[in-house]
Short mmCIF file of C-alpha atoms in Angstrom, two decimals:
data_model
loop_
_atom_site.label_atom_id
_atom_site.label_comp_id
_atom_site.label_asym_id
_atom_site.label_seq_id
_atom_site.Cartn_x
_atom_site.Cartn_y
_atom_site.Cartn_z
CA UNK A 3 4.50 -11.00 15.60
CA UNK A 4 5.59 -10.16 12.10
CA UNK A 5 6.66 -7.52 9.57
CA UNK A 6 5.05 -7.16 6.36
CA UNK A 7 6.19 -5.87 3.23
CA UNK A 8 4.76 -4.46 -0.30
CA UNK A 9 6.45 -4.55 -3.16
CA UNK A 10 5.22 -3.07 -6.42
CA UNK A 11 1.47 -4.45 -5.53
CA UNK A 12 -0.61 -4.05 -8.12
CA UNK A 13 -4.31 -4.50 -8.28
CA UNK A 14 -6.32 -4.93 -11.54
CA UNK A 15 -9.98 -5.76 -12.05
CA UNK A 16 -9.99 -6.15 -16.07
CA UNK A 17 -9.14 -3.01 -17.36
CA UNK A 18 -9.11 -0.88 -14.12
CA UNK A 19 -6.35 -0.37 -11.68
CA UNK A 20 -7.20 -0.36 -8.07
CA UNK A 21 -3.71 -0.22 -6.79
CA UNK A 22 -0.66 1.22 -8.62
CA UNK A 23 3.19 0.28 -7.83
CA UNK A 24 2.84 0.48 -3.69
CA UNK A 25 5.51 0.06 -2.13
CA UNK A 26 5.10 -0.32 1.64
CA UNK A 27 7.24 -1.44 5.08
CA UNK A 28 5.32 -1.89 7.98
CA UNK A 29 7.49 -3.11 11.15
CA UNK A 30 7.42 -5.60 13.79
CA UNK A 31 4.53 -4.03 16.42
CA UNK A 32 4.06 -1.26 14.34
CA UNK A 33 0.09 0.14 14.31
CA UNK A 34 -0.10 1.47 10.51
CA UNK A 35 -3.33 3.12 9.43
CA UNK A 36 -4.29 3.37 5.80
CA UNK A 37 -6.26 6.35 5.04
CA UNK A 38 -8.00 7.66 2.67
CA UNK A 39 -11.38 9.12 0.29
CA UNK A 40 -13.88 6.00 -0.91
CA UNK A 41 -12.84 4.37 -3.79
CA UNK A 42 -8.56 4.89 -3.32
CA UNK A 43 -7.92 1.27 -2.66
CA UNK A 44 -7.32 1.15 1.00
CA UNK A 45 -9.89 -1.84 1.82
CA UNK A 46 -8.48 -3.86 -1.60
CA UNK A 47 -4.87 -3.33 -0.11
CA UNK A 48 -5.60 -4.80 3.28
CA UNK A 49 -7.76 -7.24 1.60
CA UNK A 50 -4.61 -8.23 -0.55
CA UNK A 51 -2.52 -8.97 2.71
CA UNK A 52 -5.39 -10.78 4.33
CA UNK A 53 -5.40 -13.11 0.97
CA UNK A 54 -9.04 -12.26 -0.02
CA UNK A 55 -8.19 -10.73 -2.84
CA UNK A 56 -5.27 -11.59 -5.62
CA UNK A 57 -2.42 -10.14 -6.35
CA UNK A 58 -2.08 -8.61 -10.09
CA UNK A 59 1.38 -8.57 -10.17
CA UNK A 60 4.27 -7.67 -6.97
CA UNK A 61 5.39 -9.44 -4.39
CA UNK A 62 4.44 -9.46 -0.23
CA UNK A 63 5.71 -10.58 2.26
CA UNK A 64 4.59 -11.72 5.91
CA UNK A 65 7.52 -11.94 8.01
CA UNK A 66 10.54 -13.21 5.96
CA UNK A 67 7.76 -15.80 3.68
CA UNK A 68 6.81 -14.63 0.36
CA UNK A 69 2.89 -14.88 1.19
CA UNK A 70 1.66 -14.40 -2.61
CA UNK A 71 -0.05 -17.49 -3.31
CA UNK A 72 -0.44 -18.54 0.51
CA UNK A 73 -4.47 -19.06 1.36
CA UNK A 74 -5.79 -16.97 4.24
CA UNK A 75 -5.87 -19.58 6.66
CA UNK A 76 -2.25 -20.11 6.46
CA UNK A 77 -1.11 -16.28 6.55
CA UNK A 78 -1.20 -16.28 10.55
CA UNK A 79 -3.10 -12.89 9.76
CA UNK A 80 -6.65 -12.03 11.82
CA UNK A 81 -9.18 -9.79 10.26
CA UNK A 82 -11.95 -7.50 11.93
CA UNK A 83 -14.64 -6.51 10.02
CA UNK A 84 -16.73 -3.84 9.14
CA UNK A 85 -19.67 -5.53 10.22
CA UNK A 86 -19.61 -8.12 13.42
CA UNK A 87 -20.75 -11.08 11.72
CA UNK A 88 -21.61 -12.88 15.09
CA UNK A 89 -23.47 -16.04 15.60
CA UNK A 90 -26.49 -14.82 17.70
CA UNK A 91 -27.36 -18.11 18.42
CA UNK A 92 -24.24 -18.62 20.30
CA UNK A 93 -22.99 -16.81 23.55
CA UNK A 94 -20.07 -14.60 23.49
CA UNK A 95 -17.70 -17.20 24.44
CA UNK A 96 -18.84 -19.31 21.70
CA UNK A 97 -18.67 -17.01 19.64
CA UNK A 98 -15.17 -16.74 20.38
CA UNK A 99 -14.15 -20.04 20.25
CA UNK A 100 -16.06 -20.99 16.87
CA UNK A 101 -12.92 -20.46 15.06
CA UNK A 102 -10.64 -22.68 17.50
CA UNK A 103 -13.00 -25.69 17.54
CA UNK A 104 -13.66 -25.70 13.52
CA UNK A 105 -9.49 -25.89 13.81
CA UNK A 106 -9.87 -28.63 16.18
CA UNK A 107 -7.68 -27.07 18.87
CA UNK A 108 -7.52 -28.39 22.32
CA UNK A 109 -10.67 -27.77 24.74
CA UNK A 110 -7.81 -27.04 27.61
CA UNK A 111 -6.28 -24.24 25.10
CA UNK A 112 -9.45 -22.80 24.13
CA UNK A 113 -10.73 -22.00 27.15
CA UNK A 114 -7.39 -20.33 28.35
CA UNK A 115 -7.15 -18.64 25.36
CA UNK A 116 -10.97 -17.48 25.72
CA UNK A 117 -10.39 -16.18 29.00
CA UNK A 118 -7.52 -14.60 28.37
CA UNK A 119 -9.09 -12.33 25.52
CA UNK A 120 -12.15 -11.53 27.99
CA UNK A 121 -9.97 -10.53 30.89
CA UNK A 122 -8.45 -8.38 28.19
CA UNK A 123 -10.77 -7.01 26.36
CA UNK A 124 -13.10 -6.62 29.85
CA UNK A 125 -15.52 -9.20 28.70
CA UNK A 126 -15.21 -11.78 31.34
CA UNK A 127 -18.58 -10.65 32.79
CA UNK A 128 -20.60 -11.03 29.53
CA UNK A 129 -19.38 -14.44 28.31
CA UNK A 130 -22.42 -15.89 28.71
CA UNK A 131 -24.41 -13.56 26.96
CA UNK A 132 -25.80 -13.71 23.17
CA UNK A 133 -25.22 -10.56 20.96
CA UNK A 134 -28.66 -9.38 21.44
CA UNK A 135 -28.19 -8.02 24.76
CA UNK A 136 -24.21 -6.23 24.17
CA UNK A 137 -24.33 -2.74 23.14
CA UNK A 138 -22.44 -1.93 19.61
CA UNK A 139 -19.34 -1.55 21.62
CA UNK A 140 -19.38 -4.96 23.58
CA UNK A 141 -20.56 -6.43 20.44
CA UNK A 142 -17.32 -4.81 18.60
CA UNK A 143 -15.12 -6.15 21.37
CA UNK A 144 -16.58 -9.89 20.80
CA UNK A 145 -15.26 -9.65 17.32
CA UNK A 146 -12.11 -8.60 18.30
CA UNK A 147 -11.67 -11.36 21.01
CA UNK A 148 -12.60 -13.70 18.10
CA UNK A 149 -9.04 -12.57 16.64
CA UNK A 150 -7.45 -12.60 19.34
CA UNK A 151 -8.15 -15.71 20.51
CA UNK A 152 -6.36 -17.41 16.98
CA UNK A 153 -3.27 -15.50 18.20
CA UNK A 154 -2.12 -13.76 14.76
CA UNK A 155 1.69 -12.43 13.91
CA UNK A 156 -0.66 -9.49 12.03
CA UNK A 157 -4.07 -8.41 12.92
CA UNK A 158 -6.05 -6.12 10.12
CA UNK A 159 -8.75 -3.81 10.67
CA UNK A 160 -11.27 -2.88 8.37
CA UNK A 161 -13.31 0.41 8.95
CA UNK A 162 -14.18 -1.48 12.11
CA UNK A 163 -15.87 1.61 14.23
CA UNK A 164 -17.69 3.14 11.04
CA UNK A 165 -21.39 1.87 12.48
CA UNK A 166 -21.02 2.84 15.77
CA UNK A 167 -22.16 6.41 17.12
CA UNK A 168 -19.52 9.16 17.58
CA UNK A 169 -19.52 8.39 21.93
CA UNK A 170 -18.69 4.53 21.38
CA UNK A 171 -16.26 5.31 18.51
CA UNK A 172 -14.48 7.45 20.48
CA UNK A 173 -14.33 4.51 23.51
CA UNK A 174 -13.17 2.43 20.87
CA UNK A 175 -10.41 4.44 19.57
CA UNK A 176 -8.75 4.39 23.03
CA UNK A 177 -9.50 0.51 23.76
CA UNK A 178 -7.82 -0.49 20.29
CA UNK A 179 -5.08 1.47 20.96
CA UNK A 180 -4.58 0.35 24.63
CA UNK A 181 -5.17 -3.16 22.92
CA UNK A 182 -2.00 -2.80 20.86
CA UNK A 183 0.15 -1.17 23.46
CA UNK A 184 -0.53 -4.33 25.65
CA UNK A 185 -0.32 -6.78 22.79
CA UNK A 186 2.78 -5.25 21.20
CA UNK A 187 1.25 -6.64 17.95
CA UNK A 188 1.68 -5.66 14.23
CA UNK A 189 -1.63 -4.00 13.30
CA UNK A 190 -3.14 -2.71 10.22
CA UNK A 191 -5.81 -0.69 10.33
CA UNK A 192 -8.30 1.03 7.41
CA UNK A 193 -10.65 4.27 7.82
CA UNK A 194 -11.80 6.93 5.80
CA UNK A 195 -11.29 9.13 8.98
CA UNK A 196 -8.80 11.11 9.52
CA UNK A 197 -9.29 11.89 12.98
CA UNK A 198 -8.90 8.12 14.06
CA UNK A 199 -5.73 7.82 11.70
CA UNK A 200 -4.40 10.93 13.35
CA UNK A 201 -5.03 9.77 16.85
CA UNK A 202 -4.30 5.99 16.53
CA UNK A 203 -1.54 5.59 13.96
CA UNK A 204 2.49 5.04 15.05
CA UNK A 205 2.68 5.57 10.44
CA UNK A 206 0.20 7.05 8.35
CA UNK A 207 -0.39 5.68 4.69
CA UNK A 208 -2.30 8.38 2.63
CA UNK A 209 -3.79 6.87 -0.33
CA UNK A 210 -4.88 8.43 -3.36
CA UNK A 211 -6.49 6.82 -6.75
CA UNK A 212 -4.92 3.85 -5.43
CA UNK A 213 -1.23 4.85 -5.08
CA UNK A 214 0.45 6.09 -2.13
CA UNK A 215 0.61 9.49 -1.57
CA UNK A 216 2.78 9.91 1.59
CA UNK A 217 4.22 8.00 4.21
CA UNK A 218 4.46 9.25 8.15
CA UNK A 219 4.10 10.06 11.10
CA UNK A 220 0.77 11.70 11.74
CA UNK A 221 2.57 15.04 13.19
CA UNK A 222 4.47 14.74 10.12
CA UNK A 223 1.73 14.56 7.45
CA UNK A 224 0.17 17.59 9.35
CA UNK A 225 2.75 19.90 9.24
CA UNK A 226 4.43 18.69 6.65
CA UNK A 227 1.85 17.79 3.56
CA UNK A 228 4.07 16.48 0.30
CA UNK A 229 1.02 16.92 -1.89
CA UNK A 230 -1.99 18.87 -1.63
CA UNK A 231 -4.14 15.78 -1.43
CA UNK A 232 -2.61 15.18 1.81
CA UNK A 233 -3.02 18.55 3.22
CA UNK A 234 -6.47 18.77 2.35
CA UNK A 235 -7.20 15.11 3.73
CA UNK A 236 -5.86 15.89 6.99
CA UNK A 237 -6.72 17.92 9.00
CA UNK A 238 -10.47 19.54 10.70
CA UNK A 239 -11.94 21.05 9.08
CA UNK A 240 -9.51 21.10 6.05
CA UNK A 241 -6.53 23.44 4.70
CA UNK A 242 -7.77 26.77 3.15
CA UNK A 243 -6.04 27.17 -0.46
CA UNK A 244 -5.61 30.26 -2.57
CA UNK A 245 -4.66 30.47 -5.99
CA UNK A 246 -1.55 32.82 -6.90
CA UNK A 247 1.01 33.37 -8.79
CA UNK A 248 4.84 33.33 -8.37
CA UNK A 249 6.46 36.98 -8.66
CA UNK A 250 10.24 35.39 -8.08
CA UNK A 251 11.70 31.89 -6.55
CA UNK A 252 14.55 30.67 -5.50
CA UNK A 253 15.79 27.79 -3.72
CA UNK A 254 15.64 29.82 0.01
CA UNK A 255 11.85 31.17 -0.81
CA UNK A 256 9.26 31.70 -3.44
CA UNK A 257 7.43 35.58 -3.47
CA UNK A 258 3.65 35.07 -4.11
CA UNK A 259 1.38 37.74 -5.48
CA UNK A 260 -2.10 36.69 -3.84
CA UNK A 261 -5.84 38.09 -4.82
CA UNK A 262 -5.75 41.54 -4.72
CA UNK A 263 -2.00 41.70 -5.56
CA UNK A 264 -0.95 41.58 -2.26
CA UNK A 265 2.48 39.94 -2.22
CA UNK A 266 4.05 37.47 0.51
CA UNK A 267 7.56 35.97 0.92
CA UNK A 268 7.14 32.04 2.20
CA UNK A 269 10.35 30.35 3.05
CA UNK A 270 9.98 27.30 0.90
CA UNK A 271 12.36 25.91 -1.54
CA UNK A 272 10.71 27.37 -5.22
CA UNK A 273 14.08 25.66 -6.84
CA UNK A 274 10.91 24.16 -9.25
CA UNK A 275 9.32 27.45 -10.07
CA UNK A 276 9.21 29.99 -12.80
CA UNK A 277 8.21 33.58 -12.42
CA UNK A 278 4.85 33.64 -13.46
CA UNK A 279 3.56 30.29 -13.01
CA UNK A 280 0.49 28.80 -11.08
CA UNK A 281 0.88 27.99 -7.42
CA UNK A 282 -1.94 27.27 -4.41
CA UNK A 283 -0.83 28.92 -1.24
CA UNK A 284 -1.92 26.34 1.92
CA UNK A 285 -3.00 27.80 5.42
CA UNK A 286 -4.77 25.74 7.90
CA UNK A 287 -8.08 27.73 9.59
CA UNK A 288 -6.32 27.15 12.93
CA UNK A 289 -3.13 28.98 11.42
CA UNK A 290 -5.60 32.38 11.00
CA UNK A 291 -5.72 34.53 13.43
CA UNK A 292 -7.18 38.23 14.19
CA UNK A 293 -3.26 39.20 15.42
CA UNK A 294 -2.11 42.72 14.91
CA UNK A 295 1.91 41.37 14.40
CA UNK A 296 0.94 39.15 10.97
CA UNK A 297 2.91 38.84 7.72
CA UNK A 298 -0.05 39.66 5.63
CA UNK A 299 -3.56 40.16 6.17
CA UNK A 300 -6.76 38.81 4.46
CA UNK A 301 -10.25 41.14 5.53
CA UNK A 302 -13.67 39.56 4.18
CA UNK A 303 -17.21 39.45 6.04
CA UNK A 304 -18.24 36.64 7.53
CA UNK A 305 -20.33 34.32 6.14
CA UNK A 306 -21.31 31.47 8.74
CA UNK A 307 -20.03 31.09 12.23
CA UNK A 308 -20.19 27.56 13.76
CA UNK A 309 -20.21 27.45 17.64
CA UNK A 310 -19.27 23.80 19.11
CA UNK A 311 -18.39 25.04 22.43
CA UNK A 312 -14.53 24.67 22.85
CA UNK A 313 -14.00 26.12 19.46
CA UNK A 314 -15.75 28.49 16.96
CA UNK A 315 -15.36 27.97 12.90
CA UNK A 316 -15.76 31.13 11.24
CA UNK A 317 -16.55 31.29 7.45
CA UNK A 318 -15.42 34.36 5.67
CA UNK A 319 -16.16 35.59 1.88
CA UNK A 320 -12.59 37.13 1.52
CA UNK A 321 -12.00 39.96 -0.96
CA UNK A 322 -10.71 38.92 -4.31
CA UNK A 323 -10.40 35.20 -3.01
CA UNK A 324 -12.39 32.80 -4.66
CA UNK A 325 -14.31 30.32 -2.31
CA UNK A 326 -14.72 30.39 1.68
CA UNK A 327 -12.15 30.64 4.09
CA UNK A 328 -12.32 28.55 7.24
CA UNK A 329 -10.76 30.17 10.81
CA UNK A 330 -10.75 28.27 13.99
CA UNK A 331 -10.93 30.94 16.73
CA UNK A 332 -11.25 30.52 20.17
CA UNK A 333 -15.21 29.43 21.49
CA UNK A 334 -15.94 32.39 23.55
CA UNK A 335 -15.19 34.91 20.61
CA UNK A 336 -18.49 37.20 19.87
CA UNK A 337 -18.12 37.72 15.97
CA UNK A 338 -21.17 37.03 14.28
CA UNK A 339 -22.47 36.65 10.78
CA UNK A 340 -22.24 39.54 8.50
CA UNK A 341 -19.39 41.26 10.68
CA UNK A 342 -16.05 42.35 8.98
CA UNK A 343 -13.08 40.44 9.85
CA UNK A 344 -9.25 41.50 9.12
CA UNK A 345 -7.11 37.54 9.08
CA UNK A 346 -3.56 37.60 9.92
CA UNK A 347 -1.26 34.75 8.03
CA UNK A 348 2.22 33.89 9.11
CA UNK A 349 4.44 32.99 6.38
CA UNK A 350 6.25 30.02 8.76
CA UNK A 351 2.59 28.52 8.55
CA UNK A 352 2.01 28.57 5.18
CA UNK A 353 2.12 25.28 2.22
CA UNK A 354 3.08 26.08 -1.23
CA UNK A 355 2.01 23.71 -4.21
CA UNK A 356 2.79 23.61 -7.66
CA UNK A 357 0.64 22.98 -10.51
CA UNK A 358 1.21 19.03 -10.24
CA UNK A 359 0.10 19.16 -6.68
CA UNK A 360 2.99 18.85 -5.13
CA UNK A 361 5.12 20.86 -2.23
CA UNK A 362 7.62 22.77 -1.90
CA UNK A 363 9.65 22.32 0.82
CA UNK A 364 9.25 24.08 3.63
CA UNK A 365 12.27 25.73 5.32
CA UNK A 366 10.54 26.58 8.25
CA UNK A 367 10.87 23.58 11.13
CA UNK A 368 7.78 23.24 13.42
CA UNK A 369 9.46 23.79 17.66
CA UNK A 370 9.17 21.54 19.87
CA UNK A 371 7.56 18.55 17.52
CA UNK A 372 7.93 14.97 18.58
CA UNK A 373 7.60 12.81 15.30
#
């Protein structure tokens, strides 16, 4: 297996930027998700390492070999797809194999190597069957075998569950990441979802207008947002934010005056900030709670309540606050629309961001968090 590196990669298509100055290091057997909105140059980077696309101007690297101008073939990289692409006139083992034969490897290797990828992947029973008759998820599996089989140093991933239903991508989520645990391998992987770059990623790459916006673990980019992109990306159902202002700062905390002039202390660094001046305050719906021993308190009527069993999302029109505010409660709580609600925020759970959209530091360390 391999590392690879970014340096400075810039994309270009004419006169607009796709990528901007990224700068990335993904390690030997590392399993690095790229996340992000549509359109912030997640599929165009992986695309870039794959070779499939050009490089504008930067330099990567697979391994110690500057892999620039290298062609695909010669990258020792394997790609999944978004879509299958299978033969269906050919069985799954054939399917497999396609790839080996066109490189004229050894009958003897192929079918070891076939094998070996169906015993893994649980598809020894079905090699004899054309895509037609696999479900989406066998089907998904085929294509992955088809990579594995070529024996990569990186494999890349690209949106590969997004047309399967929520059951099977679930399923998949936990065979992929089995699959790497077993494989030790250097994987790349690409989704707009958050929830499968929270649950499958050992780093996190938040993208945003095609530069990077933070690097981490996923704990890390949780708790510990450096813009407000980032905290409203992860996360579900996304942070609440409330415009205020700053009453005083220093570099131990920042003094808030919120809608209705209610005023909090948050211990983040305000170093940055100027009495006066523009800030979002950050709280995540789980963070709210109906507790009696708060910092401050929010009260507003609520507006929808969504029941999904385990969990209930309550949506309150809060007084003075412009815009809903989301609170996960627990799913046997009786509120329903209309009633009055009184929200309790602790400051230890609360972002600050400035103007730019950055953070400022929290103070405040999370307990008992393995990054």
């Amino acid at each position: 297996m391999a590392s690879v590196t970014l340096r400075n990669i810039c994309k270009s298509y004419d006169e607009v930027q796709v990528t901007r100055d990224v700068n990335l290091d993904i390690q030997d057997g590392e399993f690095v998700v790229f996340v992000g909105p549509s359109g912030c140059g997640k599929s165009t980077l992986l695309r870039m390492i794959a070779g499939l696309e050009d490089i504008t101007s930067g330099d990567m690297y697979i391994g110690n070999d500057r892999v620039n101008n290298l062609p695909p073939k010669e990258r020792e990289v394997g790609m999944v797809f978004q879509s299958y692409a299978l033969y269906p006139h050919m069985d799954v083992a054939e399917n497999m194999a396609f790839g080996l034969k066109l490189a004229k490897t050894n009958k003897t290797e192929i079918n070891r190597r076939v094998q070996d990828a169906a015993n893994l992947l649980q598809l020894d029973k079905l090699l004899e069957r054309k895509p037609k008759d696999l479900s989406g998820g066998q089907r998904q599996r085929v294509a992955i075998g088809r990579t594995i089989v070529r024996e990569p140093e990186v494999f890349l991933f690209d949106e590969p569950l997004s047309n399967l239903d929520a059951s099977l991508r679930v399923q998949m989520r936990i065979e992929i990441s089995r699959l790497h645990k077993r494989l030790g391998a250097t994987m790349v992987y690409v989704t707009h979802d958050q929830v499968e770059a929270m649950t499958m990623a050992d780093k996190i790459v938040a993208l945003d207008n095609g530069s990077i916006a933070q690097v981490g673990k996923p704990m890390e980019l949780y708790h510990y947002p450096a813009t407000r992109f980032v905290a409203g990306f992860i996360g579900s159902p996304k942070m609440n934010f409330i415009d205020c202002t700053v009453a005083s700062a220093s570099s131990q905390s920042v003094t808030i005056v919120m809608p209705g002039d209610h005023r909090l202390e948050l211990p983040v660094n305000g170093a940055e900030l100027s009495e006066g001046e523009s800030v979002t305050l950050g709280i995540r719906p789980e963070h709210l709670s109906e507790d009696q021993e708060a910092d401050m308190y929010l009260q507003g009527e609520v507006h929808v309540v969504e029941r999904l069993g385990y969990q209930t999302l309550v949506h309150l029109d809060v007084n003075n606050v412009e815009g809903v505010i989301t609170m996960r409660t627990d799913g046997s709580n009786p509120i329903q629309e209309g009633a009055r609600m009184t929200l309790g925020m602790n400051a230890n759970k609360c972002h600050l961001f400035r103007q730019d959209g950055n953070a400022c530091p929290r103070l405040y360390r999370e307990p008992c968090i393995d990054f």
